[in-house]
Tab-separated table of C-alpha atoms in Angstrom:
chain	number	residue	atom	x	y	z
A	16	MET	CA	0.000	0.000	0.000
A	17	LYS	CA	1.347	3.443	-0.915
A	18	ARG	CA	1.962	5.930	1.923
A	19	ARG	CA	-0.781	8.304	0.779
A	20	ASP	CA	-3.314	5.456	0.436
A	21	PHE	CA	-2.422	4.231	3.912
A	22	LEU	CA	-2.967	7.681	5.401
A	23	LYS	CA	-6.383	7.960	3.758
A	24	THR	CA	-7.338	4.463	4.912
A	25	ALA	CA	-6.317	5.356	8.438
A	26	GLY	CA	-8.717	8.305	8.307
A	27	LEU	CA	-6.011	10.949	8.520
A	28	GLY	CA	-7.193	12.717	5.377
A	29	ALA	CA	-5.383	14.948	2.962
A	30	ALA	CA	-3.718	17.039	5.633
A	31	ALA	CA	-1.852	14.035	6.945
A	32	SER	CA	-0.444	13.332	3.508
A	33	THR	CA	1.756	16.409	3.956
A	34	LEU	CA	3.825	14.305	6.377
A	35	ALA	CA	5.762	12.914	3.444
A	36	ALA	CA	9.450	12.202	3.898
A	37	PRO	CA	10.709	15.376	2.132
A	38	ALA	CA	8.631	17.561	4.446
A	39	ILE	CA	9.959	15.745	7.500
A	40	ALA	CA	13.525	16.164	6.290
A	41	GLN	CA	13.024	19.904	5.988
A	42	THR	CA	12.383	20.141	9.715
A	43	GLN	CA	15.917	18.887	10.409
A	44	PRO	CA	18.458	21.691	10.024
A	45	GLU	CA	21.975	20.877	8.858
A	46	ILE	CA	24.412	21.275	11.737
A	47	ARG	CA	28.129	20.528	11.918
A	48	TRP	CA	29.860	20.224	15.280
A	49	ARG	CA	33.346	19.360	16.447
A	50	MET	CA	33.826	17.140	19.484
A	51	ALA	CA	37.233	17.040	21.185
A	52	SER	CA	38.084	13.785	22.943
A	53	SER	CA	40.403	13.342	25.917
A	54	TYR	CA	41.560	10.017	24.451
A	55	PRO	CA	43.907	8.747	21.725
A	56	LYS	CA	42.528	6.980	18.646
A	57	GLN	CA	44.302	3.706	19.396
A	58	LEU	CA	41.882	3.059	22.288
A	59	ASP	CA	38.937	1.776	20.306
A	60	ALA	CA	36.664	1.325	23.322
A	61	ILE	CA	37.044	4.586	25.213
A	62	TYR	CA	37.776	6.809	22.185
A	63	GLY	CA	35.549	4.590	20.069
A	64	GLY	CA	32.597	5.365	22.334
A	65	GLY	CA	32.731	8.957	21.113
A	66	GLU	CA	32.848	7.813	17.495
A	67	TYR	CA	29.937	5.449	18.078
A	68	PHE	CA	27.922	8.301	19.595
A	69	ALA	CA	28.624	10.626	16.657
A	70	LYS	CA	27.713	7.891	14.175
A	71	ARG	CA	24.351	7.289	15.870
A	72	VAL	CA	23.521	11.002	15.934
A	73	GLY	CA	24.135	11.116	12.198
A	74	GLU	CA	22.053	8.019	11.540
A	75	MET	CA	19.112	9.337	13.567
A	76	THR	CA	19.060	12.642	11.676
A	77	ASP	CA	19.655	11.389	8.105
A	78	ASN	CA	23.149	12.897	8.502
A	79	LYS	CA	21.697	16.374	8.902
A	80	PHE	CA	23.459	16.633	12.280
A	81	GLN	CA	27.082	15.606	11.938
A	82	ILE	CA	29.576	15.558	14.809
A	83	ARG	CA	33.235	15.135	13.909
A	84	VAL	CA	35.394	13.579	16.620
A	85	PHE	CA	38.962	14.727	17.238
A	86	ALA	CA	41.457	12.739	19.311
A	87	ALA	CA	43.337	14.213	22.259
A	88	GLY	CA	45.764	16.866	21.090
A	89	GLU	CA	44.226	17.381	17.648
A	90	LEU	CA	42.151	20.377	18.706
A	91	VAL	CA	42.995	20.780	22.383
A	92	PRO	CA	45.091	18.800	24.911
A	93	GLY	CA	43.274	15.864	26.452
A	94	LEU	CA	42.968	17.442	29.886
A	95	GLN	CA	41.652	20.778	28.593
A	96	VAL	CA	38.484	19.559	26.920
A	97	LEU	CA	36.111	21.010	29.506
A	98	ASP	CA	37.784	24.431	29.240
A	99	ALA	CA	37.446	24.433	25.454
A	100	VAL	CA	33.741	23.585	25.630
A	101	GLN	CA	33.133	26.098	28.399
A	102	ASN	CA	34.620	29.013	26.454
A	103	GLY	CA	33.012	28.010	23.159
A	104	THR	CA	36.205	27.063	21.308
A	105	ILE	CA	34.434	23.820	20.395
A	106	GLU	CA	30.793	22.854	20.569
A	107	MET	CA	31.250	19.555	22.386
A	108	GLY	CA	33.732	17.415	24.285
A	109	HIS	CA	34.127	13.780	25.365
A	110	SER	CA	36.005	13.570	28.628
A	111	ALA	CA	35.650	12.614	32.298
A	112	GLY	CA	34.536	14.828	35.153
A	113	TYR	CA	37.199	13.612	37.521
A	114	TYR	CA	39.943	15.052	35.307
A	115	TYR	CA	38.846	18.452	36.593
A	116	VAL	CA	38.974	17.942	40.358
A	117	GLY	CA	41.626	20.670	40.406
A	118	LYS	CA	38.853	23.082	39.483
A	119	ASP	CA	36.400	21.596	41.965
A	120	PRO	CA	36.333	18.065	43.463
A	121	THR	CA	32.567	18.051	42.921
A	122	CYS	CA	33.294	17.325	39.254
A	123	ALA	CA	34.326	13.774	40.157
A	124	PHE	CA	30.876	12.591	41.218
A	125	GLU	CA	29.635	12.240	37.658
A	126	THR	CA	32.529	9.927	36.747
A	127	ALA	CA	33.765	8.067	39.838
A	128	VAL	CA	34.837	8.697	43.406
A	129	PRO	CA	36.881	6.397	45.685
A	130	PHE	CA	34.957	3.462	47.141
A	131	GLY	CA	31.941	4.651	45.210
A	132	LEU	CA	29.360	2.995	43.015
A	133	ASN	CA	29.677	0.232	40.466
A	134	ALA	CA	28.395	0.696	36.908
A	135	ARG	CA	24.769	-0.223	37.535
A	136	GLN	CA	24.607	1.687	40.797
A	137	GLN	CA	26.089	4.782	39.168
A	138	HIS	CA	23.460	4.695	36.431
A	139	ALA	CA	20.740	4.245	39.058
A	140	TRP	CA	22.043	7.295	40.933
A	141	TRP	CA	22.147	9.377	37.750
A	142	TYR	CA	18.651	8.535	36.520
A	143	TYR	CA	16.731	7.862	39.739
A	144	GLY	CA	18.832	9.096	42.670
A	145	GLY	CA	18.959	12.776	41.778
A	146	GLY	CA	22.415	12.637	40.231
A	147	LYS	CA	21.375	14.065	36.875
A	148	GLU	CA	19.672	17.091	38.397
A	149	LEU	CA	22.516	17.783	40.829
A	150	MET	CA	25.343	17.452	38.323
A	151	GLN	CA	23.663	19.264	35.444
A	152	ASP	CA	22.846	22.184	37.709
A	153	PHE	CA	26.465	22.220	38.928
A	154	PHE	CA	27.990	22.186	35.442
A	155	LYS	CA	25.540	24.677	33.935
A	156	THR	CA	26.058	27.115	36.790
A	157	ASN	CA	29.829	26.863	37.048
A	158	TYR	CA	31.066	25.849	33.592
A	159	ASN	CA	28.404	26.880	31.053
A	160	VAL	CA	27.999	23.289	29.810
A	161	VAL	CA	25.356	20.591	29.650
A	162	ASP	CA	26.761	17.241	30.800
A	163	PHE	CA	25.534	13.664	30.472
A	164	PRO	CA	26.922	10.090	30.552
A	165	LEU	CA	28.746	9.076	27.379
A	166	GLY	CA	30.441	5.791	28.179
A	167	ASN	CA	31.263	3.570	31.135
A	168	THR	CA	34.366	1.419	31.625
A	169	GLY	CA	33.047	-0.714	34.461
A	170	ALA	CA	35.320	-1.429	37.435
A	171	GLN	CA	38.943	-0.563	36.779
A	172	MET	CA	42.278	-2.066	37.686
A	173	GLY	CA	44.629	-0.562	40.261
A	174	GLY	CA	47.441	0.092	37.824
A	175	TRP	CA	51.044	-0.714	36.972
A	176	PHE	CA	53.913	-0.427	39.454
A	177	ARG	CA	57.623	-0.625	38.807
A	178	LYS	CA	58.106	-2.338	42.181
A	179	GLU	CA	56.003	-4.528	44.452
A	180	ILE	CA	53.756	-2.676	46.918
A	181	LYS	CA	52.995	-4.609	50.103
A	182	THR	CA	52.416	-2.064	52.876
A	183	VAL	CA	51.343	1.525	53.377
A	184	ASP	CA	54.985	2.426	53.946
A	185	ASP	CA	55.737	1.274	50.388
A	186	LEU	CA	53.459	4.024	49.104
A	187	ARG	CA	55.418	6.886	50.637
A	188	GLY	CA	57.110	9.063	48.048
A	189	LEU	CA	55.638	7.052	45.164
A	190	LYS	CA	55.063	9.144	42.041
A	191	PHE	CA	51.748	7.718	40.860
A	192	ARG	CA	49.746	8.780	37.814
A	193	VAL	CA	46.216	8.370	39.112
A	194	GLY	CA	42.943	9.930	38.028
A	195	GLY	CA	40.408	11.990	39.845
A	196	PHE	CA	39.793	12.361	43.553
A	197	ALA	CA	42.016	9.362	44.344
A	198	GLY	CA	45.120	11.520	44.092
A	199	GLN	CA	43.986	13.596	47.047
A	200	VAL	CA	43.262	10.443	49.064
A	201	LEU	CA	46.684	8.989	48.302
A	202	THR	CA	48.389	12.247	49.224
A	203	LYS	CA	47.306	11.539	52.796
A	204	LEU	CA	49.351	8.319	52.617
A	205	GLY	CA	52.480	9.969	51.266
A	206	VAL	CA	51.952	9.359	47.542
A	207	VAL	CA	52.885	12.111	45.068
A	208	PRO	CA	50.000	12.029	42.544
A	209	GLN	CA	50.644	12.912	38.908
A	210	GLN	CA	48.182	14.164	36.283
A	211	ILE	CA	49.290	12.832	32.903
A	212	ALA	CA	47.197	12.297	29.775
A	213	GLY	CA	46.804	8.701	28.589
A	214	GLY	CA	49.126	9.022	25.614
A	215	ASP	CA	51.997	10.234	27.814
A	216	ILE	CA	51.913	7.483	30.442
A	217	TYR	CA	54.152	4.915	28.718
A	218	PRO	CA	57.175	7.178	28.175
A	219	ALA	CA	56.858	8.531	31.731
A	220	LEU	CA	56.949	4.980	33.134
A	221	GLU	CA	59.742	3.958	30.802
A	222	LYS	CA	61.963	6.897	31.801
A	223	GLY	CA	61.178	6.538	35.497
A	224	THR	CA	59.589	9.979	35.616
A	225	ILE	CA	56.765	8.213	37.466
A	226	ASP	CA	56.835	5.027	39.543
A	227	ALA	CA	53.327	3.805	38.825
A	228	ALA	CA	50.287	4.556	36.698
A	229	GLU	CA	46.704	3.457	36.327
A	230	TRP	CA	44.603	3.747	33.217
A	231	VAL	CA	41.458	1.656	32.757
A	232	GLY	CA	41.863	-2.101	32.584
A	233	PRO	CA	43.282	-5.030	30.629
A	234	TYR	CA	41.804	-4.231	27.210
A	235	ASP	CA	43.339	-0.756	27.045
A	236	ASP	CA	46.417	-1.561	29.109
A	237	GLU	CA	47.446	-4.395	26.790
A	238	LYS	CA	47.248	-2.052	23.790
A	239	LEU	CA	49.307	0.589	25.573
A	240	GLY	CA	52.017	-1.911	26.533
A	241	PHE	CA	52.513	-0.847	30.136
A	242	TYR	CA	53.622	-4.371	31.104
A	243	LYS	CA	56.872	-3.765	29.215
A	244	VAL	CA	57.999	-1.032	31.626
A	245	ALA	CA	56.175	-1.814	34.899
A	246	LYS	CA	55.330	-5.465	35.452
A	247	HIS	CA	53.391	-5.406	38.765
A	248	TYR	CA	49.674	-5.173	37.906
A	249	TYR	CA	47.438	-4.429	40.897
A	250	TYR	CA	43.717	-4.705	41.539
A	251	PRO	CA	41.111	-3.478	42.308
A	252	GLY	CA	41.065	0.190	41.376
A	253	TRP	CA	39.256	1.132	44.573
A	254	TRP	CA	38.878	4.695	43.299
A	255	GLU	CA	36.870	3.533	40.283
A	256	GLY	CA	34.159	0.972	40.922
A	257	CYS	CA	33.191	2.223	37.496
A	258	ALA	CA	34.106	5.272	35.449
A	259	VAL	CA	31.393	7.098	33.556
A	260	LEU	CA	32.743	9.089	30.636
A	261	ASN	CA	30.984	12.392	30.051
A	262	GLY	CA	29.680	14.349	27.125
A	263	TYR	CA	29.981	18.117	27.476
A	264	VAL	CA	28.047	20.536	25.269
A	265	ASN	CA	28.509	24.296	25.367
A	266	LEU	CA	25.302	25.640	26.924
A	267	ASP	CA	24.782	28.321	24.273
A	268	GLN	CA	25.115	25.745	21.504
A	269	TRP	CA	22.779	23.367	23.333
A	270	ASN	CA	20.098	26.024	23.605
A	271	LYS	CA	20.269	26.662	19.848
A	272	LEU	CA	19.415	23.055	19.013
A	273	PRO	CA	15.863	21.978	18.133
A	274	ALA	CA	14.311	19.955	20.948
A	275	HIS	CA	14.384	16.731	18.939
A	276	TYR	CA	18.124	17.142	18.295
A	277	ARG	CA	18.728	17.494	22.024
A	278	ALA	CA	16.713	14.318	22.590
A	279	ILE	CA	18.720	12.515	19.915
A	280	ILE	CA	22.005	13.533	21.568
A	281	GLU	CA	20.863	12.150	24.916
A	282	ALA	CA	19.560	8.935	23.340
A	283	ALA	CA	22.734	8.359	21.325
A	284	ALA	CA	24.891	9.056	24.396
A	285	ALA	CA	22.932	6.541	26.479
A	286	GLU	CA	23.308	3.942	23.738
A	287	ALA	CA	27.050	4.607	23.489
A	288	THR	CA	27.350	4.215	27.258
A	289	HIS	CA	25.949	0.686	27.126
A	290	TRP	CA	28.022	-0.086	24.013
A	291	MET	CA	31.259	0.855	25.779
A	292	LEU	CA	30.505	-1.074	28.955
A	293	ALA	CA	29.605	-4.188	26.969
A	294	LYS	CA	32.793	-3.920	24.931
A	295	TYR	CA	35.032	-3.703	27.996
A	296	ASP	CA	33.211	-6.562	29.723
A	297	SER	CA	33.543	-8.767	26.644
A	298	GLU	CA	37.211	-7.974	25.931
A	299	ASN	CA	38.908	-7.697	29.337
A	300	THR	CA	39.326	-11.401	30.110
A	301	ALA	CA	41.215	-12.261	26.921
A	302	ALA	CA	43.367	-9.150	27.318
A	303	LEU	CA	44.204	-10.064	30.919
A	304	ARG	CA	45.357	-13.517	29.805
A	305	LYS	CA	47.610	-11.909	27.190
A	306	LEU	CA	49.111	-9.588	29.774
A	307	VAL	CA	49.926	-12.415	32.170
A	308	ALA	CA	51.379	-14.485	29.316
A	309	ASN	CA	53.609	-11.532	28.450
A	310	GLY	CA	55.029	-11.280	31.953
A	311	ALA	CA	52.612	-9.098	33.908
A	312	VAL	CA	52.528	-10.084	37.588
A	313	LEU	CA	48.929	-9.897	38.794
A	314	ARG	CA	48.642	-8.820	42.424
A	315	PRO	CA	45.815	-7.726	44.751
A	316	PHE	CA	46.290	-4.687	46.952
A	317	SER	CA	46.869	-5.847	50.530
A	318	ARG	CA	44.102	-5.484	53.081
A	319	GLU	CA	46.356	-3.098	54.988
A	320	ILE	CA	46.551	-0.758	51.997
A	321	LEU	CA	42.833	-0.993	51.216
A	322	ASP	CA	41.853	-0.279	54.827
A	323	ALA	CA	44.195	2.720	55.000
A	324	CYS	CA	42.816	4.091	51.734
A	325	TYR	CA	39.222	3.580	52.861
A	326	LYS	CA	39.891	5.469	56.105
A	327	ALA	CA	41.675	8.295	54.281
A	328	THR	CA	38.832	8.507	51.757
A	329	ASN	CA	36.170	9.037	54.403
A	330	GLU	CA	38.320	11.640	56.142
A	331	LEU	CA	38.783	13.500	52.868
A	332	TYR	CA	35.058	13.421	52.087
A	333	ASP	CA	34.254	14.994	55.459
A	334	GLU	CA	37.010	17.609	55.138
A	335	THR	CA	35.969	18.582	51.625
A	336	ALA	CA	32.286	18.769	52.497
A	337	ALA	CA	33.134	21.070	55.420
A	338	SER	CA	34.972	23.534	53.175
A	339	ASN	CA	33.143	23.261	49.842
A	340	PRO	CA	29.363	23.852	49.800
A	341	ARG	CA	29.034	22.603	46.206
A	342	PHE	CA	30.686	19.314	47.119
A	343	LYS	CA	28.605	19.042	50.303
A	344	LYS	CA	25.341	19.473	48.375
A	345	VAL	CA	26.106	16.515	46.123
A	346	TYR	CA	27.814	14.381	48.775
A	347	ASP	CA	24.923	14.720	51.242
A	348	ALA	CA	22.577	13.285	48.584
A	349	TRP	CA	25.007	10.727	47.132
A	350	LYS	CA	26.107	9.116	50.413
A	351	PRO	CA	22.683	7.873	51.597
A	352	PHE	CA	21.892	6.686	48.080
A	353	ARG	CA	25.059	4.584	48.136
A	354	SER	CA	24.016	2.992	51.419
A	355	GLU	CA	20.534	2.201	50.141
A	356	VAL	CA	21.553	0.716	46.806
A	357	GLN	CA	24.322	-1.344	48.393
A	358	ALA	CA	21.819	-2.867	50.804
A	359	TRP	CA	19.970	-4.405	47.859
A	360	PHE	CA	23.150	-5.592	46.147
A	361	ARG	CA	24.333	-7.165	49.400
A	362	VAL	CA	21.129	-9.207	49.770
A	363	CYS	CA	20.737	-10.555	46.256
A	364	GLU	CA	23.160	-9.394	43.576
A	365	GLN	CA	26.374	-10.067	45.492
A	366	THR	CA	25.082	-13.368	46.881
A	367	TYR	CA	24.237	-14.589	43.401
A	368	ASP	CA	27.543	-13.462	41.870
A	369	ASN	CA	29.631	-14.957	44.675
A	370	TYR	CA	27.874	-18.319	44.488
A	371	VAL	CA	28.182	-18.661	40.710
A	372	LEU	CA	31.849	-17.669	40.771
A	373	GLN	CA	32.625	-20.167	43.522
A	374	ALA	CA	30.574	-22.949	41.949
A	375	ASP	CA	32.172	-22.510	38.539
A	376	ARG	CA	35.628	-22.503	40.100
A	377	SER	CA	34.883	-25.693	42.038
A	378	GLN	CA	33.657	-27.525	38.935
A	379	ALA	CA	36.689	-26.398	36.946
A	380	ARG	CA	39.068	-28.152	39.365
């Protein structure tokens, strides 16, 4: 049945026949944006999430809305993406809030904070725990941007160390490239945190400029070759139970968009978030096996170190909340949500996961 005949049969009359495809297309303006990424092209999951997002925006607008993605350093340095979006140098960025804790530690909540939420819990906080409203108000007010999730790595590893770390004393004086709020926690334990973009980590480890570095996890770490210059591979990354990557759009540019383009951006970003998490979950095991086969020494952080970091984290949260009203506003809402959501995971989710893992291990022996 032809489109016009269908419309008449449905009782929509002649007026409805004006909803032909050419007329619909005319309602979609042609827009070209640039999106600066904080990540190098070789990382096809974390950088690729931005490309996937841009591709989906194009597909959902018949390529009327095209977003071109630029790797770290092509338009702006990887750790200056938020600044470039804020001042309107570029329309959009793909980065992580916790890169900007030097501006305000509140930024970290939308990505990850130490001993925080896992991937599912973080999404629950964003969509149903008030996280979206809190963080979007914070970023609009302070940085002139609209922010939203655009990727998730899942739980991360604890990083690569040039020497074995057994006790808290072993941390003292360690020059450690670590992301986000964790650097301030580790400072309490004598670590000297370093902020280095992903593409610069390998040469810094190789030259001994730094003693240790964390990035994401096995899939990226194997590509970056860290095992060649620092063989001790620690877990878990207690500062990143997950890491949500963030899309940043200049507020003035956002307000110029038609409403349906704004909805498409949010939908494509949500889809890219699930795409990235699934990719990491599917690829990490094989990559971890490759790393171990190539000489990486897999080690857990000791209970002594984890307990000291947990204590220092809670102290830092209280200190920061006492001195920073923006941080306190988010923290006072986030903390009880964490307790509530963990209560459910403790009853059912964790019990199920632990049993299956133990049962599978027993049968494999």
